[in-house]
Amino acid sequence: MLIGERIREACEGDIPALCELMKELGGEPISCEGMRNRLEMIGASLTDTIFVYEEDSEVLGLLVFRIRENIREVSRYGEVCILVVKSEAKRSGIGRKLMSFAEERALELGCKSTYLISGFGRKEEAHRFYLELGYEITGYRFIKPLL
């Protein structure tokens, strides 16, 4: 790691930066109160953690990481739930560092592998990035809205 650069768990002081980063993913903006609720929810979780990539006291990246139990194989997987890098900092290696961090964390926690789900609208940028990192496309996600 370079001087002034670190990956750490997100804290309440990061809420404004987290809201801005989430805008990068599109969709409805998240209010500071909404982000505070998310931090509280994840703080109570035994399997989910929000990490930030910080450089010179500025939050430039966000990683939401989760441990998944696989009952069929009696194993664990590390899931990258959200990965986002501030638009001005894209292509600077931050995404790679966050993904490497997730993979190292998964190994430390006894996971068999890591995986993620990425929408079809991100094929050009995100999908190419994940493929370059050695991830394989293995299926589709099916969703049935209930509300």
PDB file of C-alpha atoms in Angstrom:
ATOM      1  CA  MET A   1       0.000   0.000   0.000  1.00  0.00           C
ATOM      2  CA  LEU A   2       1.137   3.515  -0.716  1.00  0.00           C
ATOM      3  CA  ILE A   3       1.444   6.089   2.058  1.00  0.00           C
ATOM      4  CA  GLY A   4      -1.940   7.634   2.816  1.00  0.00           C
ATOM      5  CA  GLU A   5      -3.863   4.706   1.298  1.00  0.00           C
ATOM      6  CA  ARG A   6      -5.924   2.159   3.227  1.00  0.00           C
ATOM      7  CA  ILE A   7      -8.934  -0.115   3.201  1.00  0.00           C
ATOM      8  CA  ARG A   8     -10.978  -0.046   6.396  1.00  0.00           C
ATOM      9  CA  GLU A   9     -14.468  -0.653   7.690  1.00  0.00           C
ATOM     10  CA  ALA A  10     -16.893   2.165   6.957  1.00  0.00           C
ATOM     11  CA  CYS A  11     -17.982   4.376   9.851  1.00  0.00           C
ATOM     12  CA  GLU A  12     -20.637   6.997  10.456  1.00  0.00           C
ATOM     13  CA  GLY A  13     -18.281   9.779   9.343  1.00  0.00           C
ATOM     14  CA  ASP A  14     -18.201   8.180   5.878  1.00  0.00           C
ATOM     15  CA  ILE A  15     -21.950   8.540   5.285  1.00  0.00           C
ATOM     16  CA  PRO A  16     -21.806  11.555   2.904  1.00  0.00           C
ATOM     17  CA  ALA A  17     -19.065   9.892   0.811  1.00  0.00           C
ATOM     18  CA  LEU A  18     -20.971   6.586   0.773  1.00  0.00           C
ATOM     19  CA  CYS A  19     -24.104   8.349  -0.502  1.00  0.00           C
ATOM     20  CA  GLU A  20     -22.074   9.931  -3.307  1.00  0.00           C
ATOM     21  CA  LEU A  21     -20.451   6.624  -4.240  1.00  0.00           C
ATOM     22  CA  MET A  22     -23.809   4.856  -4.392  1.00  0.00           C
ATOM     23  CA  LYS A  23     -24.960   7.449  -6.963  1.00  0.00           C
ATOM     24  CA  GLU A  24     -22.283   6.019  -9.270  1.00  0.00           C
ATOM     25  CA  LEU A  25     -24.305   2.796  -9.470  1.00  0.00           C
ATOM     26  CA  GLY A  26     -27.395   4.626 -10.697  1.00  0.00           C
ATOM     27  CA  GLY A  27     -30.881   4.156  -9.346  1.00  0.00           C
ATOM     28  CA  GLU A  28     -32.507   6.188  -6.620  1.00  0.00           C
ATOM     29  CA  PRO A  29     -30.146   8.331  -4.524  1.00  0.00           C
ATOM     30  CA  ILE A  30     -29.707   7.245  -0.910  1.00  0.00           C
ATOM     31  CA  SER A  31     -30.206   9.893   1.766  1.00  0.00           C
ATOM     32  CA  CYS A  32     -27.804  10.273   4.665  1.00  0.00           C
ATOM     33  CA  GLU A  33     -30.475   8.814   6.949  1.00  0.00           C
ATOM     34  CA  GLY A  34     -30.946   5.897   4.566  1.00  0.00           C
ATOM     35  CA  MET A  35     -27.213   5.240   4.545  1.00  0.00           C
ATOM     36  CA  ARG A  36     -27.092   5.493   8.342  1.00  0.00           C
ATOM     37  CA  ASN A  37     -29.818   2.817   8.472  1.00  0.00           C
ATOM     38  CA  ARG A  38     -27.759   0.604   6.148  1.00  0.00           C
ATOM     39  CA  LEU A  39     -24.646   1.009   8.307  1.00  0.00           C
ATOM     40  CA  GLU A  40     -26.656   0.097  11.414  1.00  0.00           C
ATOM     41  CA  MET A  41     -28.160  -2.952   9.697  1.00  0.00           C
ATOM     42  CA  ILE A  42     -24.758  -4.178   8.551  1.00  0.00           C
ATOM     43  CA  GLY A  43     -23.252  -3.387  11.951  1.00  0.00           C
ATOM     44  CA  ALA A  44     -25.685  -5.902  13.461  1.00  0.00           C
ATOM     45  CA  SER A  45     -24.901  -8.544  10.819  1.00  0.00           C
ATOM     46  CA  LEU A  46     -22.527 -11.426  11.461  1.00  0.00           C
ATOM     47  CA  THR A  47     -21.845 -11.915   7.757  1.00  0.00           C
ATOM     48  CA  ASP A  48     -21.855  -8.473   6.078  1.00  0.00           C
ATOM     49  CA  THR A  49     -19.275  -5.684   6.183  1.00  0.00           C
ATOM     50  CA  ILE A  50     -18.918  -2.360   4.371  1.00  0.00           C
ATOM     51  CA  PHE A  51     -15.341  -1.364   3.578  1.00  0.00           C
ATOM     52  CA  VAL A  52     -14.036   1.869   2.106  1.00  0.00           C
ATOM     53  CA  TYR A  53     -10.885   2.606   0.165  1.00  0.00           C
ATOM     54  CA  GLU A  54      -9.385   5.815   1.490  1.00  0.00           C
ATOM     55  CA  GLU A  55      -6.525   7.809   0.060  1.00  0.00           C
ATOM     56  CA  ASP A  56      -5.216  10.948   1.763  1.00  0.00           C
ATOM     57  CA  SER A  57      -8.366  11.051   3.948  1.00  0.00           C
ATOM     58  CA  GLU A  58     -10.715  10.914   0.914  1.00  0.00           C
ATOM     59  CA  VAL A  59     -13.048   7.952   0.410  1.00  0.00           C
ATOM     60  CA  LEU A  60     -12.665   6.855  -3.218  1.00  0.00           C
ATOM     61  CA  GLY A  61     -14.099   3.342  -3.201  1.00  0.00           C
ATOM     62  CA  LEU A  62     -16.691   1.144  -1.554  1.00  0.00           C
ATOM     63  CA  LEU A  63     -16.891  -2.623  -1.091  1.00  0.00           C
ATOM     64  CA  VAL A  64     -19.768  -4.487   0.515  1.00  0.00           C
ATOM     65  CA  PHE A  65     -18.602  -7.987   1.400  1.00  0.00           C
ATOM     66  CA  ARG A  66     -20.645 -10.924   2.687  1.00  0.00           C
ATOM     67  CA  ILE A  67     -19.957 -14.498   3.732  1.00  0.00           C
ATOM     68  CA  ARG A  68     -22.353 -17.057   2.230  1.00  0.00           C
ATOM     69  CA  GLU A  69     -22.827 -20.554   3.566  1.00  0.00           C
ATOM     70  CA  ASN A  70     -23.262 -23.297   0.966  1.00  0.00           C
ATOM     71  CA  ILE A  71     -25.270 -26.101   2.512  1.00  0.00           C
ATOM     72  CA  ARG A  72     -24.942 -28.377  -0.521  1.00  0.00           C
ATOM     73  CA  GLU A  73     -21.151 -28.438  -0.377  1.00  0.00           C
ATOM     74  CA  VAL A  74     -20.772 -27.596   3.321  1.00  0.00           C
ATOM     75  CA  SER A  75     -18.538 -24.692   2.385  1.00  0.00           C
ATOM     76  CA  ARG A  76     -18.379 -20.909   2.471  1.00  0.00           C
ATOM     77  CA  TYR A  77     -18.107 -18.305  -0.261  1.00  0.00           C
ATOM     78  CA  GLY A  78     -17.133 -14.652  -0.118  1.00  0.00           C
ATOM     79  CA  GLU A  79     -19.665 -12.495  -1.962  1.00  0.00           C
ATOM     80  CA  VAL A  80     -18.839  -9.064  -3.342  1.00  0.00           C
ATOM     81  CA  CYS A  81     -22.257  -7.424  -3.010  1.00  0.00           C
ATOM     82  CA  ILE A  82     -21.267  -3.922  -4.086  1.00  0.00           C
ATOM     83  CA  LEU A  83     -18.088  -2.571  -5.623  1.00  0.00           C
ATOM     84  CA  VAL A  84     -17.941   1.046  -6.696  1.00  0.00           C
ATOM     85  CA  VAL A  85     -15.117   3.505  -7.326  1.00  0.00           C
ATOM     86  CA  LYS A  86     -15.541   7.253  -7.593  1.00  0.00           C
ATOM     87  CA  SER A  87     -15.751   8.167 -11.283  1.00  0.00           C
ATOM     88  CA  GLU A  88     -12.719  10.490 -11.156  1.00  0.00           C
ATOM     89  CA  ALA A  89     -10.639   7.654  -9.661  1.00  0.00           C
ATOM     90  CA  LYS A  90     -11.661   4.857 -12.045  1.00  0.00           C
ATOM     91  CA  ARG A  91      -8.870   3.025 -13.849  1.00  0.00           C
ATOM     92  CA  SER A  92      -6.413   3.900 -11.074  1.00  0.00           C
ATOM     93  CA  GLY A  93      -6.251   0.399  -9.570  1.00  0.00           C
ATOM     94  CA  ILE A  94      -8.650   0.992  -6.690  1.00  0.00           C
ATOM     95  CA  GLY A  95     -11.189  -1.565  -7.934  1.00  0.00           C
ATOM     96  CA  ARG A  96      -8.445  -4.175  -8.277  1.00  0.00           C
ATOM     97  CA  LYS A  97      -7.206  -3.432  -4.756  1.00  0.00           C
ATOM     98  CA  LEU A  98     -10.712  -3.773  -3.331  1.00  0.00           C
ATOM     99  CA  MET A  99     -11.310  -7.051  -5.185  1.00  0.00           C
ATOM    100  CA  SER A 100      -7.936  -8.393  -4.021  1.00  0.00           C
ATOM    101  CA  PHE A 101      -8.849  -7.366  -0.475  1.00  0.00           C
ATOM    102  CA  ALA A 102     -12.178  -9.246  -0.770  1.00  0.00           C
ATOM    103  CA  GLU A 103     -10.391 -12.360  -2.024  1.00  0.00           C
ATOM    104  CA  GLU A 104      -7.823 -12.215   0.794  1.00  0.00           C
ATOM    105  CA  ARG A 105     -10.587 -11.725   3.357  1.00  0.00           C
ATOM    106  CA  ALA A 106     -12.505 -14.687   1.927  1.00  0.00           C
ATOM    107  CA  LEU A 107      -9.416 -16.890   2.268  1.00  0.00           C
ATOM    108  CA  GLU A 108      -8.842 -15.713   5.848  1.00  0.00           C
ATOM    109  CA  LEU A 109     -12.457 -16.640   6.679  1.00  0.00           C
ATOM    110  CA  GLY A 110     -12.179 -20.123   5.193  1.00  0.00           C
ATOM    111  CA  CYS A 111     -14.062 -19.494   1.965  1.00  0.00           C
ATOM    112  CA  LYS A 112     -13.787 -21.794  -1.041  1.00  0.00           C
ATOM    113  CA  SER A 113     -14.031 -18.923  -3.545  1.00  0.00           C
ATOM    114  CA  THR A 114     -15.497 -15.483  -4.151  1.00  0.00           C
ATOM    115  CA  TYR A 115     -18.378 -14.529  -6.405  1.00  0.00           C
ATOM    116  CA  LEU A 116     -20.499 -11.554  -7.362  1.00  0.00           C
ATOM    117  CA  ILE A 117     -23.621 -10.672  -9.304  1.00  0.00           C
ATOM    118  CA  SER A 118     -23.497  -7.898 -11.883  1.00  0.00           C
ATOM    119  CA  GLY A 119     -26.377  -6.564 -13.950  1.00  0.00           C
ATOM    120  CA  PHE A 120     -26.600  -6.757 -17.741  1.00  0.00           C
ATOM    121  CA  GLY A 121     -26.366  -2.972 -18.042  1.00  0.00           C
ATOM    122  CA  ARG A 122     -22.727  -3.084 -16.929  1.00  0.00           C
ATOM    123  CA  LYS A 123     -21.326  -5.435 -19.585  1.00  0.00           C
ATOM    124  CA  GLU A 124     -18.934  -3.016 -21.240  1.00  0.00           C
ATOM    125  CA  GLU A 125     -17.129  -1.800 -18.144  1.00  0.00           C
ATOM    126  CA  ALA A 126     -17.752  -3.955 -15.084  1.00  0.00           C
ATOM    127  CA  HIS A 127     -18.096  -7.360 -16.749  1.00  0.00           C
ATOM    128  CA  ARG A 128     -14.871  -6.910 -18.682  1.00  0.00           C
ATOM    129  CA  PHE A 129     -13.142  -5.911 -15.429  1.00  0.00           C
ATOM    130  CA  TYR A 130     -14.366  -9.027 -13.581  1.00  0.00           C
ATOM    131  CA  LEU A 131     -13.374 -11.302 -16.461  1.00  0.00           C
ATOM    132  CA  GLU A 132      -9.880  -9.725 -16.472  1.00  0.00           C
ATOM    133  CA  LEU A 133      -9.618 -10.598 -12.762  1.00  0.00           C
ATOM    134  CA  GLY A 134     -10.324 -14.262 -13.507  1.00  0.00           C
ATOM    135  CA  TYR A 135     -14.030 -14.420 -12.685  1.00  0.00           C
ATOM    136  CA  GLU A 136     -16.209 -16.624 -14.886  1.00  0.00           C
ATOM    137  CA  ILE A 137     -19.827 -16.210 -15.936  1.00  0.00           C
ATOM    138  CA  THR A 138     -21.605 -19.231 -14.453  1.00  0.00           C
ATOM    139  CA  GLY A 139     -25.324 -18.478 -14.643  1.00  0.00           C
ATOM    140  CA  TYR A 140     -28.154 -16.028 -14.280  1.00  0.00           C
ATOM    141  CA  ARG A 141     -29.947 -14.532 -11.303  1.00  0.00           C
ATOM    142  CA  PHE A 142     -33.734 -14.876 -11.259  1.00  0.00           C
ATOM    143  CA  ILE A 143     -35.868 -12.486  -9.224  1.00  0.00           C
ATOM    144  CA  LYS A 144     -39.595 -12.475  -8.521  1.00  0.00           C
ATOM    145  CA  PRO A 145     -40.799  -9.227  -6.910  1.00  0.00           C
ATOM    146  CA  LEU A 146     -43.177  -9.864  -4.003  1.00  0.00           C
ATOM    147  CA  LEU A 147     -44.083  -6.314  -3.064  1.00  0.00           C
TER     148      LEU A 147
END
